[in-house]
Coordinates of C-alpha atoms in Angstrom, one line a residue:
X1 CA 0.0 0.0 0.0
X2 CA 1.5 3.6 -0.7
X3 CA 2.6 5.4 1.5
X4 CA -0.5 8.4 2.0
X5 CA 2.2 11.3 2.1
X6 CA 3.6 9.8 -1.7
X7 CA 0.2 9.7 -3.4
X8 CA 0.6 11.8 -6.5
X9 CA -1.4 15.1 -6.3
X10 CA -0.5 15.3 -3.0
X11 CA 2.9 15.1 -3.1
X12 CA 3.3 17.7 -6.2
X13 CA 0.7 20.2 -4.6
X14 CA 2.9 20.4 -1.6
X15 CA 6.1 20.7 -3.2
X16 CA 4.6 23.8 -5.4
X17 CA 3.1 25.7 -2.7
X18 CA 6.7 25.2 -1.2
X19 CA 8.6 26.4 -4.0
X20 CA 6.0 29.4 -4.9
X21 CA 7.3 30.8 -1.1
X22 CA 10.3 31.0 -1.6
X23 CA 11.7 34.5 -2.2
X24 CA 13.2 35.4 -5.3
X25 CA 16.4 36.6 -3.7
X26 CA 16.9 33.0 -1.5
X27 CA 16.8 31.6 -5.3
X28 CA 19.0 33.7 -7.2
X29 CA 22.9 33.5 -7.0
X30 CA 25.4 36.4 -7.1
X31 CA 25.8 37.6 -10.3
X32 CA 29.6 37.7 -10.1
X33 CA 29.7 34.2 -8.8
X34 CA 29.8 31.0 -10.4
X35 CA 26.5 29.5 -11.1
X36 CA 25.5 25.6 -11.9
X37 CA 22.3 24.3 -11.8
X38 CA 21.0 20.8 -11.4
X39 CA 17.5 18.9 -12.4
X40 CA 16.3 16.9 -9.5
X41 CA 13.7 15.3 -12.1
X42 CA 10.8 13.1 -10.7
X43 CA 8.6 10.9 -11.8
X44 CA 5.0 9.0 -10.8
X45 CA 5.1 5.3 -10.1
X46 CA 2.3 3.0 -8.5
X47 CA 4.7 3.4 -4.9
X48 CA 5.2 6.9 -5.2
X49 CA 7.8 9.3 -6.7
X50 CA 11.1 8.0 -7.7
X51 CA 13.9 10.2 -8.3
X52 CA 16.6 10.4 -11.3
X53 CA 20.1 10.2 -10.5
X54 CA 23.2 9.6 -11.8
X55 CA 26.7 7.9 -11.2
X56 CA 29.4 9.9 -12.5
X57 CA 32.4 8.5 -13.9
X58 CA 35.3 7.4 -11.6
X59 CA 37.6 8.8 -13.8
X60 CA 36.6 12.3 -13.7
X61 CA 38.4 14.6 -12.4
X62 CA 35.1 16.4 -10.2
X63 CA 33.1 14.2 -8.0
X64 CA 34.2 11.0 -9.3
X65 CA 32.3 8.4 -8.8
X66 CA 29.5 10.0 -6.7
X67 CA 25.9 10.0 -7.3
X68 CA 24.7 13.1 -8.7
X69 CA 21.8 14.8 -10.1
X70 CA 22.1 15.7 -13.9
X71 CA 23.5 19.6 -13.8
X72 CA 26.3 21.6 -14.7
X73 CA 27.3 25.3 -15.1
X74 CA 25.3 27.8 -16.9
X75 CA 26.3 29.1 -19.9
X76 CA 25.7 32.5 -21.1
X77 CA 22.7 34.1 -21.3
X78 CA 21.6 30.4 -19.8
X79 CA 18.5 30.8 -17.4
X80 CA 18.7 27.7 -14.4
X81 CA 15.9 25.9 -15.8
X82 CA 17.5 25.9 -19.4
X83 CA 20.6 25.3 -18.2
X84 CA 19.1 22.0 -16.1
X85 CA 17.8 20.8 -18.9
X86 CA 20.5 21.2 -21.2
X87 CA 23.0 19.2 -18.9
X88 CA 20.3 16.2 -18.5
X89 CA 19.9 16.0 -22.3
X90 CA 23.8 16.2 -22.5
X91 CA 24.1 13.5 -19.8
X92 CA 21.4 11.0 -20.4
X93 CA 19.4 11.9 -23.1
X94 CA 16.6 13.3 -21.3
X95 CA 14.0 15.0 -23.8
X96 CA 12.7 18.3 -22.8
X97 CA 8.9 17.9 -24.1
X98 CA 9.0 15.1 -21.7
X99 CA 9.1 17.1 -18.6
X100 CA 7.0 19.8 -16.6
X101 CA 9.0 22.8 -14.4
X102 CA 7.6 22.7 -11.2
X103 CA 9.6 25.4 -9.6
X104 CA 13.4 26.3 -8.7
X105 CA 14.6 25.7 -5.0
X106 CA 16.8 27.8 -3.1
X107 CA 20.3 28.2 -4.0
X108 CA 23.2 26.6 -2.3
X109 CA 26.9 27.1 -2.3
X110 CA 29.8 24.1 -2.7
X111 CA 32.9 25.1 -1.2
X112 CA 35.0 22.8 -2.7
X113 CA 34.5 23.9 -6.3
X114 CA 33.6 27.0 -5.5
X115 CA 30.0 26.8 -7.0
X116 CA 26.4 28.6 -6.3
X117 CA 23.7 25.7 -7.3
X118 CA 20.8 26.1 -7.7
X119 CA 18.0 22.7 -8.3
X120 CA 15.0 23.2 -10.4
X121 CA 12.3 20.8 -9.9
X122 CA 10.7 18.6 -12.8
X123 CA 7.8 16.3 -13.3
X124 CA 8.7 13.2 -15.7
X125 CA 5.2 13.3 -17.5
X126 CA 6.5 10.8 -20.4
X127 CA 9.2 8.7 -19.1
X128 CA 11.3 7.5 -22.0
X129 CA 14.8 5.7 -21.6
X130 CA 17.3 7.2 -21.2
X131 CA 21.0 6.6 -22.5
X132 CA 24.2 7.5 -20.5
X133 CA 26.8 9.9 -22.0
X134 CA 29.7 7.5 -21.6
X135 CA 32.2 10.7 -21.1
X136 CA 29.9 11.3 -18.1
X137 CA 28.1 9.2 -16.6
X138 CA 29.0 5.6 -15.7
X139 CA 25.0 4.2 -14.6
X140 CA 21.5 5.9 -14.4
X141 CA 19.9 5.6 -10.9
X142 CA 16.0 5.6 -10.5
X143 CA 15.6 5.2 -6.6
X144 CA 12.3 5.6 -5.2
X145 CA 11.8 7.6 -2.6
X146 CA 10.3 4.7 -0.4
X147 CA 13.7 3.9 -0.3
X148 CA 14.9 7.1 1.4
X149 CA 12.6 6.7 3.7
X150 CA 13.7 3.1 4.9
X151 CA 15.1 3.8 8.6
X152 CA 17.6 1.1 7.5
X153 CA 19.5 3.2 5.0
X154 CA 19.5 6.4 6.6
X155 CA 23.4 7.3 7.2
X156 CA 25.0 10.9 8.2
X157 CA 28.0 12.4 7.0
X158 CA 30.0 14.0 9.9
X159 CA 31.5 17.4 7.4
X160 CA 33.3 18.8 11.2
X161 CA 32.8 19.4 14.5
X162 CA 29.8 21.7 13.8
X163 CA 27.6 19.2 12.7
X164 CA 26.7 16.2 9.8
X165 CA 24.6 15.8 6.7
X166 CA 21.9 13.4 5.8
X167 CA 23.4 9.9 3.4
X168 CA 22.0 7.2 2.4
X169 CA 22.6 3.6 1.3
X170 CA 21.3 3.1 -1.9
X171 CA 22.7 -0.8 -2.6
X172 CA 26.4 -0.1 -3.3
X173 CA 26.3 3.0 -3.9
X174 CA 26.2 5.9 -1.1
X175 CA 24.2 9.3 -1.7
X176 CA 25.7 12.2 0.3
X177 CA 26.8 15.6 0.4
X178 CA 25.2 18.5 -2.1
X179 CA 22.9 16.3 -4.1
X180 CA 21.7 14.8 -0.4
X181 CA 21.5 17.9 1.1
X182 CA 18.9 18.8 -2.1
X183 CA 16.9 15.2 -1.5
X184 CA 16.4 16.4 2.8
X185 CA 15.3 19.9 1.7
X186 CA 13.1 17.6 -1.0
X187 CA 11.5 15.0 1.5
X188 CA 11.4 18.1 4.4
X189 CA 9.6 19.7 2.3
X190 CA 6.8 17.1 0.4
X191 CA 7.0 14.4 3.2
X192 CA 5.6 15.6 6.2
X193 CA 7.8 13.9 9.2
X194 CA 9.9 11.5 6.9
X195 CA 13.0 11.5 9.7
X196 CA 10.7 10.8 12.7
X197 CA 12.3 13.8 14.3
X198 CA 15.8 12.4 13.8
X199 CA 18.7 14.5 13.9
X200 CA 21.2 13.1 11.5
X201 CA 23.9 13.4 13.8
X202 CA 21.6 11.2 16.3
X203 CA 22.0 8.0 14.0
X204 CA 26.0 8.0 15.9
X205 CA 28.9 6.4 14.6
X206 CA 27.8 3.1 13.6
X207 CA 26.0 4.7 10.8
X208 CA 28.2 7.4 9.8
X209 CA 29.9 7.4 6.2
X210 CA 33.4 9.4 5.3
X211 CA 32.9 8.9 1.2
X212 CA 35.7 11.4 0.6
X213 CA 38.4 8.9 2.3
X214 CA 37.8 6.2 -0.7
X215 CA 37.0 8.2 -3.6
X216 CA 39.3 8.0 -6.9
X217 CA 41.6 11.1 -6.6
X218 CA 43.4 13.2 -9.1
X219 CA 46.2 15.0 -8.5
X220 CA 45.5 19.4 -7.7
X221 CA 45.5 21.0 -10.5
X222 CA 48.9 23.1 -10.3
X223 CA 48.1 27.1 -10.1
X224 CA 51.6 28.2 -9.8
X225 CA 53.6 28.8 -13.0
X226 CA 57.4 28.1 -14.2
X227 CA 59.0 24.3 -12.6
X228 CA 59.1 24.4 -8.9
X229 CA 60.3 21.7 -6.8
X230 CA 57.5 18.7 -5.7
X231 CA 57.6 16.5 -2.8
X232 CA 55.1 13.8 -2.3
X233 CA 52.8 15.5 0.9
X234 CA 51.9 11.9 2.6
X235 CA 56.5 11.8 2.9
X236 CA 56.9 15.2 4.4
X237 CA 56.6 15.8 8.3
X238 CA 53.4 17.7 9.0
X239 CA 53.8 19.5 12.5
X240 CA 51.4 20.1 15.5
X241 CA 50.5 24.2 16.6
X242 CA 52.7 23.3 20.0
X243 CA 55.8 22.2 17.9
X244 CA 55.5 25.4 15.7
X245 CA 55.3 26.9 18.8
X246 CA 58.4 25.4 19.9
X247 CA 60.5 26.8 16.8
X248 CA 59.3 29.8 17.2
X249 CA 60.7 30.5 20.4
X250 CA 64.0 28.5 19.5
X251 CA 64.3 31.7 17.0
X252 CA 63.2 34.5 19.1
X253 CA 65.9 33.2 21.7
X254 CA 68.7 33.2 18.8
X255 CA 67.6 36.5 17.2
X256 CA 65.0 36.0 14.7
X257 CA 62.3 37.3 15.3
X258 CA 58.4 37.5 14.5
X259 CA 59.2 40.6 12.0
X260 CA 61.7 38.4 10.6
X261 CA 59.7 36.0 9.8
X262 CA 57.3 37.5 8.1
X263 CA 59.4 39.3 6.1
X264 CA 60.3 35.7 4.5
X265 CA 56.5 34.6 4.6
X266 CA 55.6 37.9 3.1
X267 CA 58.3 37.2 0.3
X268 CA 56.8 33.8 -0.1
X269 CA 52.9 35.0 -0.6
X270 CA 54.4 37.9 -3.1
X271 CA 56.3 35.3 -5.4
X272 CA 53.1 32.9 -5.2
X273 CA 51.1 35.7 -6.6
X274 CA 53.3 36.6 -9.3
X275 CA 53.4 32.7 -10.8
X276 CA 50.0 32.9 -10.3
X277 CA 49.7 35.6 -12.6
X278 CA 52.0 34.0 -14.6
X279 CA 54.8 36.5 -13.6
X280 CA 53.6 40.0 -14.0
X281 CA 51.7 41.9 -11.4
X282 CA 51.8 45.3 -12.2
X283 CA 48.2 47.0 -12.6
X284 CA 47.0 43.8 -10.8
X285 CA 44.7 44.7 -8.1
X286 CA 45.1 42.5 -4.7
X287 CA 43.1 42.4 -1.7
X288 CA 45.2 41.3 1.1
X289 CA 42.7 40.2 4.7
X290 CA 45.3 40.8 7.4
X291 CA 44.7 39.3 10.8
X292 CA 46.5 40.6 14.7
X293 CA 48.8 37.5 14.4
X294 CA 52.2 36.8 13.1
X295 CA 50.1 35.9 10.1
X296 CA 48.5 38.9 9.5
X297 CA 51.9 40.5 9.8
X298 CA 53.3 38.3 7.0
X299 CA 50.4 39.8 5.3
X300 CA 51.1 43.2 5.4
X301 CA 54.9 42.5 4.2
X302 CA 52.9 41.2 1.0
X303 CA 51.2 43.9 0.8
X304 CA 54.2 46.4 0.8
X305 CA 56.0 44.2 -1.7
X306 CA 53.6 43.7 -4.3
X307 CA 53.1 47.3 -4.2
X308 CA 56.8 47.7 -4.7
X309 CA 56.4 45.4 -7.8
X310 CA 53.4 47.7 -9.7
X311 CA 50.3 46.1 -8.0
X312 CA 47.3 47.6 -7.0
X313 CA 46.7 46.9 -3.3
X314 CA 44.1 47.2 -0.9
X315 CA 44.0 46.4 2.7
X316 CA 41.6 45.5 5.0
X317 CA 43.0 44.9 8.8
X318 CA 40.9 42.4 11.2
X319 CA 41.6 43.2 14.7
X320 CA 44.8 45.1 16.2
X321 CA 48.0 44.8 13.9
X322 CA 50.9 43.4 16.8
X323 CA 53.2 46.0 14.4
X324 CA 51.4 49.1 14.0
X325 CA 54.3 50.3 12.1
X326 CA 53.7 47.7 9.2
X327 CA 50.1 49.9 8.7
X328 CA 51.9 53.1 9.0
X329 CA 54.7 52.6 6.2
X330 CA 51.4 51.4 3.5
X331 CA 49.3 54.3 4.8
X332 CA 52.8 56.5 3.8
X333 CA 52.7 55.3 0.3
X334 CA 49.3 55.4 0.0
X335 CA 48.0 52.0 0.0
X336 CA 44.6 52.1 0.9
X337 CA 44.1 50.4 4.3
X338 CA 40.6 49.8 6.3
X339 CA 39.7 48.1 9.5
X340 CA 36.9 45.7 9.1
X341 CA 35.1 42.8 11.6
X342 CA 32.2 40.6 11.1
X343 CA 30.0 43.6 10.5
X344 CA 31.6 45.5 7.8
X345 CA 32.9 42.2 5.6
X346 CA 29.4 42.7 3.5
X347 CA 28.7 42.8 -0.5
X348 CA 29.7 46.1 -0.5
X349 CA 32.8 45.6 -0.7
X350 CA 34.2 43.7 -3.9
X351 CA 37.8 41.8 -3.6
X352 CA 40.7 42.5 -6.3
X353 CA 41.7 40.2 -8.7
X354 CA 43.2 37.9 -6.0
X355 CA 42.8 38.1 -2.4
X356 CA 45.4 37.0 0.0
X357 CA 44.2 35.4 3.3
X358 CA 46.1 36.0 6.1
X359 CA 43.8 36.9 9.1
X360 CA 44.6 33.8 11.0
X361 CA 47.0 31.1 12.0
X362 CA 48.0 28.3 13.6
X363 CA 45.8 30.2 17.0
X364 CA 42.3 31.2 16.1
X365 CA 41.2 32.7 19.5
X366 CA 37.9 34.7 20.6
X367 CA 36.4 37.2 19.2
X368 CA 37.3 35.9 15.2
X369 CA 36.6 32.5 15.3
X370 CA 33.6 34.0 13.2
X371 CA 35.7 35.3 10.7
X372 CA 36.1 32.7 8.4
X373 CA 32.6 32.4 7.7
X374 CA 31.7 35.4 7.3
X375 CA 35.0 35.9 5.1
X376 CA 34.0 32.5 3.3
X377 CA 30.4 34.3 2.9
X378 CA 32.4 37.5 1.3
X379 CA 34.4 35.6 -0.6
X380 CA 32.0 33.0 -2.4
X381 CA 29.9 35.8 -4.1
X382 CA 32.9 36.7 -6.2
X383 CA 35.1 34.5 -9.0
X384 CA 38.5 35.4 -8.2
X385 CA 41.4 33.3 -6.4
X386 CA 42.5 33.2 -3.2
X387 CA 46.2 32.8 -1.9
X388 CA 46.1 31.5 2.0
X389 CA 48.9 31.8 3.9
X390 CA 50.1 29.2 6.7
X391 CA 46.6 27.5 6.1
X392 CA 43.3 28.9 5.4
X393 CA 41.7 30.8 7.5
X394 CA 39.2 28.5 9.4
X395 CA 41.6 25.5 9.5
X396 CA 42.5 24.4 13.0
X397 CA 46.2 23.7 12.5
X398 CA 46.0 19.9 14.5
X399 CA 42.8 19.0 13.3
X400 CA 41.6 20.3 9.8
X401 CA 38.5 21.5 8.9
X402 CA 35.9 22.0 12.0
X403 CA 33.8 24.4 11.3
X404 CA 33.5 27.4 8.5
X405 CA 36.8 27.9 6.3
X406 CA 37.9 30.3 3.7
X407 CA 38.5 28.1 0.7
X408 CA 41.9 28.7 -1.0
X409 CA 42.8 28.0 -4.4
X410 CA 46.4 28.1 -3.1
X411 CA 47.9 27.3 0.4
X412 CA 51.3 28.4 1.6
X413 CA 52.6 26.8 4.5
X414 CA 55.4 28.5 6.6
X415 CA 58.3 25.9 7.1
X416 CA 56.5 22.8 7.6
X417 CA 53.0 22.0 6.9
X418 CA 50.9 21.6 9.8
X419 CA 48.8 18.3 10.7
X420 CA 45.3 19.6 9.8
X421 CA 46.4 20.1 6.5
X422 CA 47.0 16.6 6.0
X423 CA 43.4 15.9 6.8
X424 CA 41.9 14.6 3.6
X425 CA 38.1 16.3 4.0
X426 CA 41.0 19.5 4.6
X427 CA 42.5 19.3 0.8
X428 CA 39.4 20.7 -0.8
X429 CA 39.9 23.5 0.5
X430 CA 43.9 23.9 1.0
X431 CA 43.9 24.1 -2.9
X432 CA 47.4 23.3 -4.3
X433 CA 49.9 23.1 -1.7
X434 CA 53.1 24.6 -0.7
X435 CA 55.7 24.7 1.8
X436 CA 58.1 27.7 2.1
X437 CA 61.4 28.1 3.3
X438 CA 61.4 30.8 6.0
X439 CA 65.0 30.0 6.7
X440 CA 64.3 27.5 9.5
X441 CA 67.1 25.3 10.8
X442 CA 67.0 21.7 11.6
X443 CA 68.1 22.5 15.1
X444 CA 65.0 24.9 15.7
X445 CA 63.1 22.3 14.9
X446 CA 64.8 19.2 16.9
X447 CA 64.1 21.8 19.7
X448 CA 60.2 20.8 18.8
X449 CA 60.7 17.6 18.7
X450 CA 60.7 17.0 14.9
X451 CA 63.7 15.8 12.7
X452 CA 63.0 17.4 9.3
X453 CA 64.8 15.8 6.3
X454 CA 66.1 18.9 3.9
X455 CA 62.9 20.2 2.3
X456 CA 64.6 23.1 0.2
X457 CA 67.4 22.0 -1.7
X458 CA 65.7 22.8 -4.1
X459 CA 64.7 26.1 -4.1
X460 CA 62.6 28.2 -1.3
X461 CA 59.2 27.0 -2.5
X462 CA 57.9 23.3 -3.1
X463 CA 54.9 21.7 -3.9
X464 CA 53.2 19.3 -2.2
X465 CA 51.8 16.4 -4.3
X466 CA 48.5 14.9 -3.2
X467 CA 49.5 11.1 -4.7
X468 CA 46.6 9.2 -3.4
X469 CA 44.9 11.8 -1.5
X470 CA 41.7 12.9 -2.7
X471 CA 41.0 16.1 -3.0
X472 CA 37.8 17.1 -3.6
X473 CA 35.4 16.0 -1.1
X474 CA 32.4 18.0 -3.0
X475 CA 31.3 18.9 1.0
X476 CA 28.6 21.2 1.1
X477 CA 28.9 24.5 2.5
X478 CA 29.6 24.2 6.3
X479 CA 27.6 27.5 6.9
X480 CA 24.4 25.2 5.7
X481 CA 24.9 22.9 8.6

């Protein structure tokens, strides 16, 4: 017997009264952002609705492997539901007379690829087969809804400390992050009480699912120009926030200070910038976030530099500077420099052509741990790059991702890499990774309790290669938790 709450009319009367509330704005994405949408396409059967999915290829180099909705980016002059339906005729031959627009749901926002998606919602009213795109798509997935609400293959996928998402079992494949966080807005929204007043965190460990530790993996895309030096990540030491610590104060006790050292960090975010622009950064403009840490100091080195080299800079300070001098010498040559905080961080304000992140370090205290969300929020309604230095900002240097983080496209750690950035859910948003030489000796280090093999010999900045690490965990965004 169907279940009453899947009975046809029902179910699609629901779901449009939904969709007609919500407000234009909490559907449309930032123009300057970049904009996919997906079909989450649904059709009538004897049990109930059953939904259209897809496995993507294992050999691609986004999501592989995981179980999608048809959907892709929007091409120009594209509207959502065109673009939907595009991508799903691209993908597996879906024909558009076939299918009735229901609505468009609110948009979301992917971290790891940097994407605003938005789902538009389609009846199948002639169900047809449909034919994979063999570039694409490896299988087609019908799953009924009955089977998402099966207690038995309800899963959760823990994203950090702040929380997890709804998964499923579906057979032997798992169904998890964005496309599950569209099916719980889907069943919360048409199924009246499908989790029982479950909390997906409540299912506990037995039933939680880590999909991003055993997901095909290609390497990061390389953003740096010209042939630097590579070292495989999983062979290089990765340090705690006590041992970097440690050095520290080896250094400060032999003379090299803070200042020091961020005039070498600065050094190494200004030469990053300048491969990244392929070698030229005069007229570029650059947006550099400076936090009150030794970080933020490194920052504002970068900022003078690039300055010195023709680049267009902008500052904005978060929190005290610990060298108030640093602010004083960009004021003098007439850098632009403006302290912001949660508040002020708004839409406002667009970034330059690349923004260097470093507000915070190895030490997020009180009051900014709720800076890297609302950077992240900045941040995600504009296309450009980011540089991180240390790690991005939102990263807990021991552990990895716990909570909102600024996603880099490029992540420069200072002398060693820290542990959270070997973290795999981390990599997604680390970027491509390197290590610089802040002129560092071993016995600094063996003062921390760490025996670093040479790292430089090769020159003062090496890549990191991810090898078997994956490194897109397609998580959603942690601010949707």
């Amino acid at each position: 017997m169907i279940d009453e709450r899947l009975v046809a009319e029902a179910f699609w009367d629901r779901l449009r009264d939904a969709l007609a509330q919500v407000p234009d704005e909490a559907r449309t994405p930032p123009p300057e952002g970049r904009v996919g949408a997906v079909l989450v396409l649904l059709e009538d059967t004897p049990e109930g609705p059953r939904v259209v999915l897809t496995r993507r290829r294992r050999d691609m180099r986004s999501h592989p492997g995981q179980v999608s909705f048809p959907g892709g980016r929007l091409d120009p002059g594209e509207s959502v539901e065109e673009a939907a339906l595009r991508e799903a005729r691209e993908e597996i031959g879906l024909r558009a007379h076939t299918v009735e627009m229901v609505g468009v749901g609110p948009k979301f926002y992917i971290p790891p690829s940097r994407f605003w998606v938005v789902p538009v919602l389609a009846r199948w009213r002639q169900p047809h087969p449909l034919t994979e795109n063999p570039w694409e798509v490896d299988e087609v997935l019908e799953v009924p809804l009955t089977q998402l609400l099966d207690r038995s293959r309800w899963r959760h996928a823990p994203l950090s400390l702040s929380g997890s998402t709804w998964a499923w079992q579906l057979d032997a494949d798992v169904l998890w992050g964005a496309t599950a966080i569209v099916m719980a807005l889907l069943l919360d929204t048409a199924v009246a009480g499908w989790s029982e007043g479950v909390r997906p965190h409540e299912l506990g460990e037995e039933f939680a699912v880590r999909p991003w530790e055993h997901v095909p993996s290609w390497e990061r895309r390389i953003r740096l120009e010209g042939d630097l030096p590579s070292l495989v990540q999983a062979e290089v030491e990765h340090v705690s926030e006590a041992q970097v610590r440690a050095m520290r104060r080896w250094m400060d006790d032999h003379g090299v200070g803070p200042l020091a050292r961020a005039e070498q960090a600065g050094r190494a975010a200004t030469h990053a910038i300048r491969r990244l622009r392929g070698g030229d950064v005069a007229d570029l403009t650059v947006t550099v976030l400076a936090g009150p840490s030794e970080n933020g100091a490194a920052g504002l080195v970068a900022a003078r530099l690039l300055v010195a080299a023709g680049a267009l800079v902008d500052v904005l300070v978060v929190g005290e500077p610990r060298y108030p001098e640093q602010v004083a010498v960009l004021e003098a040559a007439g850098v632009p420099v403006a302290a912001v905080d949660a508040s002020s961080l708004d839409d406002a304000r667009a970034p330059g052509q690349v923004v260097l992140d470093a507000m915070l370090g190895i030490g997020v205290q009180p009051p900014l741990r709720d800076l890297p969300e609302v950077a992240a929020t900045w941040l995600r309604r504009h296309d450009v790059p980011v540089v991180a230095l240390d790690l991005p900002s939102g990263l807990v240097a021991d552990m990895g991702l716990r909570g909102p983080s600024v996603t880099a496209d490029v992540t420069i750690a200072l002398g060693a890499p820290t542990r959270g950035l070997a973290e795999r859910i981390s990599h997604a948003y680390v970027g491509d990774l390197y290590v610089a030489d802040l002129g560092i000796p071993p016995e600094a280090w063996r003062a921390a309790g760490v025996e670093t093999p040479p790292t430089f010999g090769g020159g003062p900045l090496v890549r990191l290669t991810a090898e078997d690490a994956a490194t897109d965990a397609a998580t959603p965004d942690q601010g949707d938790l």
